[in-house]
JSON list of C-alpha atoms in Angstrom, two decimals:
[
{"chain": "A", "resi": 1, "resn": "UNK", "atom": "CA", "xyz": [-4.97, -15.02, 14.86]},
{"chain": "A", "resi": 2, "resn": "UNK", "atom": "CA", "xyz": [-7.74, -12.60, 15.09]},
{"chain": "A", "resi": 3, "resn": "UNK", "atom": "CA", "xyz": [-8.15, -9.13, 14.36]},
{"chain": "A", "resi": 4, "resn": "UNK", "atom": "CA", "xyz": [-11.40, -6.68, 14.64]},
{"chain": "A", "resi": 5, "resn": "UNK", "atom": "CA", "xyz": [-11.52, -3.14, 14.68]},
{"chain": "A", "resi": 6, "resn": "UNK", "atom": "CA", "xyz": [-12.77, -1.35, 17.34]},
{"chain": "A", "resi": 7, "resn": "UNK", "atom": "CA", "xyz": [-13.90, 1.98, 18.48]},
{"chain": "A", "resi": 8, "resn": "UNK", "atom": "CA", "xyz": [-9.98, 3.03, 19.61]},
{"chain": "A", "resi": 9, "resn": "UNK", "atom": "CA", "xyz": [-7.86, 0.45, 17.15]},
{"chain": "A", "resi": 10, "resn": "UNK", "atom": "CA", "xyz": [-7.56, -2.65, 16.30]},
{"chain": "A", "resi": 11, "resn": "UNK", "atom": "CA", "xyz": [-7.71, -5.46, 18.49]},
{"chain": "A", "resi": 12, "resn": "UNK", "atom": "CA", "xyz": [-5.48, -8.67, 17.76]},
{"chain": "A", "resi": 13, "resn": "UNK", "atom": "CA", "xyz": [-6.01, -12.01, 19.53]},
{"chain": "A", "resi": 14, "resn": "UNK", "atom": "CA", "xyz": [-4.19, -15.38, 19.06]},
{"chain": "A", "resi": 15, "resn": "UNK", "atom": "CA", "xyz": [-3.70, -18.95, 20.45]},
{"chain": "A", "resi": 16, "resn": "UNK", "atom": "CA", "xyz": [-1.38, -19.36, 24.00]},
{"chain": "A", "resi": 17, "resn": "UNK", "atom": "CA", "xyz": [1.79, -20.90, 23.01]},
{"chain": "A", "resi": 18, "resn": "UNK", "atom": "CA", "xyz": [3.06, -23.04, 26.00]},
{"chain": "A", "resi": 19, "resn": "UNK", "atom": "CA", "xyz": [5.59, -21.98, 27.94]},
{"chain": "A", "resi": 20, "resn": "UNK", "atom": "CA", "xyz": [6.27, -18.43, 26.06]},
{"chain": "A", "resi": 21, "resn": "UNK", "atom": "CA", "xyz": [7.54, -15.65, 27.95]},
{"chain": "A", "resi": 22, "resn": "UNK", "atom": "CA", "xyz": [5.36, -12.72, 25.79]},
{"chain": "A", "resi": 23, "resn": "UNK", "atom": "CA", "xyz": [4.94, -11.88, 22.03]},
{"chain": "A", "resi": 24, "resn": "UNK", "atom": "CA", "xyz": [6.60, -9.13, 20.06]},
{"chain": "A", "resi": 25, "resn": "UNK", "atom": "CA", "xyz": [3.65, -7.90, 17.41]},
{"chain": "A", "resi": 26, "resn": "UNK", "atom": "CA", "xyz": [5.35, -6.09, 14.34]},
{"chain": "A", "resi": 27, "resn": "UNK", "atom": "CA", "xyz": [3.56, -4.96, 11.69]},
{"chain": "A", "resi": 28, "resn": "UNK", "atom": "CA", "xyz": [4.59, -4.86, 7.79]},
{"chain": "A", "resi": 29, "resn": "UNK", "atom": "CA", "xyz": [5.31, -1.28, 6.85]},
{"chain": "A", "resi": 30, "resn": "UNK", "atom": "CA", "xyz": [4.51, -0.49, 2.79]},
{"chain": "A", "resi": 31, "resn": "UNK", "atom": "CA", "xyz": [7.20, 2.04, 2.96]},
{"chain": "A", "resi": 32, "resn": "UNK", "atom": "CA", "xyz": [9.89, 0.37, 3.70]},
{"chain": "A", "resi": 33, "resn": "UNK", "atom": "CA", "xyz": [8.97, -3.28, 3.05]},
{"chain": "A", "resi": 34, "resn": "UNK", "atom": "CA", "xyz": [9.73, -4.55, 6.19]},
{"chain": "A", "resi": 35, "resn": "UNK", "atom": "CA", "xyz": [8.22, -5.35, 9.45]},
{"chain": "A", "resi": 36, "resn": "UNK", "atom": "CA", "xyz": [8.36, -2.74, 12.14]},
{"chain": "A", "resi": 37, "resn": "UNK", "atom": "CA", "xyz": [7.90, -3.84, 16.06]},
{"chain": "A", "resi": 38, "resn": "UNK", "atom": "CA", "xyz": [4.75, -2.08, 17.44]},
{"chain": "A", "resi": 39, "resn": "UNK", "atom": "CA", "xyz": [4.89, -3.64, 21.20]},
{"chain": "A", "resi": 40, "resn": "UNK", "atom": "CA", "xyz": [8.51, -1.87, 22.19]},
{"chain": "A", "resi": 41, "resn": "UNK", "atom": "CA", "xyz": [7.50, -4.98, 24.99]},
{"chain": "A", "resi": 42, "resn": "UNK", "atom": "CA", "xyz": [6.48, -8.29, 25.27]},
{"chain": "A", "resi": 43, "resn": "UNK", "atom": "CA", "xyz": [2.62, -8.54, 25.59]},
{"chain": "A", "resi": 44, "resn": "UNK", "atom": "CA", "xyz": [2.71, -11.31, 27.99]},
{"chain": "A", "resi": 45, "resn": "UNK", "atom": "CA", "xyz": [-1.24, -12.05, 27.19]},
{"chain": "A", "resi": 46, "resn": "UNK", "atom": "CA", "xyz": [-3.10, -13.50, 23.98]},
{"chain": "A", "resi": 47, "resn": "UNK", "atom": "CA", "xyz": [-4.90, -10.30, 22.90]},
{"chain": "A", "resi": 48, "resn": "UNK", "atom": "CA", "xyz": [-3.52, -6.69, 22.23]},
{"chain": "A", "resi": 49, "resn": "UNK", "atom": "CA", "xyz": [-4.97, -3.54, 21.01]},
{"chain": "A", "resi": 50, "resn": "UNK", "atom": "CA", "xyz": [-3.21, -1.69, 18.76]},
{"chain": "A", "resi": 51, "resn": "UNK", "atom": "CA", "xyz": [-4.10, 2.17, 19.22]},
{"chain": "A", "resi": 52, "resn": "UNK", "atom": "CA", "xyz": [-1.78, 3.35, 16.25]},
{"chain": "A", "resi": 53, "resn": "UNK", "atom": "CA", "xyz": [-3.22, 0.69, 13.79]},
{"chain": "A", "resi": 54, "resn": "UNK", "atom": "CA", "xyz": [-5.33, 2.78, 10.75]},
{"chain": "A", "resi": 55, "resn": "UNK", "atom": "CA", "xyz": [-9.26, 2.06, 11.49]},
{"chain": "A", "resi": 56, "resn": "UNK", "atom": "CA", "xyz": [-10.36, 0.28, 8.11]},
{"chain": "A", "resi": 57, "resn": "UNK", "atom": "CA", "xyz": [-13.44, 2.00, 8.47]},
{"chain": "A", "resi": 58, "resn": "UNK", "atom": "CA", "xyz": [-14.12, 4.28, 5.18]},
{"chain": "A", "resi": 59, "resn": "UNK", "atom": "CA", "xyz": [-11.18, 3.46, 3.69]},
{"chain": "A", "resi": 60, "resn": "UNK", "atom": "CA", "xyz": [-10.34, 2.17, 0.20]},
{"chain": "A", "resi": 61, "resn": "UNK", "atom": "CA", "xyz": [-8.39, 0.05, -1.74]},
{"chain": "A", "resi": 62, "resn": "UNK", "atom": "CA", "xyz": [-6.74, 1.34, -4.54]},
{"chain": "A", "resi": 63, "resn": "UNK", "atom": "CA", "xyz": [-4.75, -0.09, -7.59]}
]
């Protein structure tokens, strides 16, 4: 799996699995400790962009 930021997310990529109908991407929420389904849909190819994701871009890591 892949994942780069760009200019309106961040864009995930991954290997085809053969013979899979889509993928489901969730994404681990620090709030409630659990993953959280972000494609309400299967994406049905091997790349996404996720639009909601927080750019890492001037951020910091804390603790």
């Amino acid at each position: 799996m892949t994942a780069h930021a760009v200019s309106d997310g961040v864009r995930l990529g991954w290997n085809d699995v053969a013979d899979a109908g889509g993928y489901l991407v969730y994404r681990w929420d620090r709030d409630t400790g659990r993953y959280e389904s972000v494609t309400p849909e299967p994406v049905t190819g091997t790349a996404w962009t996720d639009t909601t994701a927080a750019s890492p871009r001037g951020s910091r890591r804390t603790g």
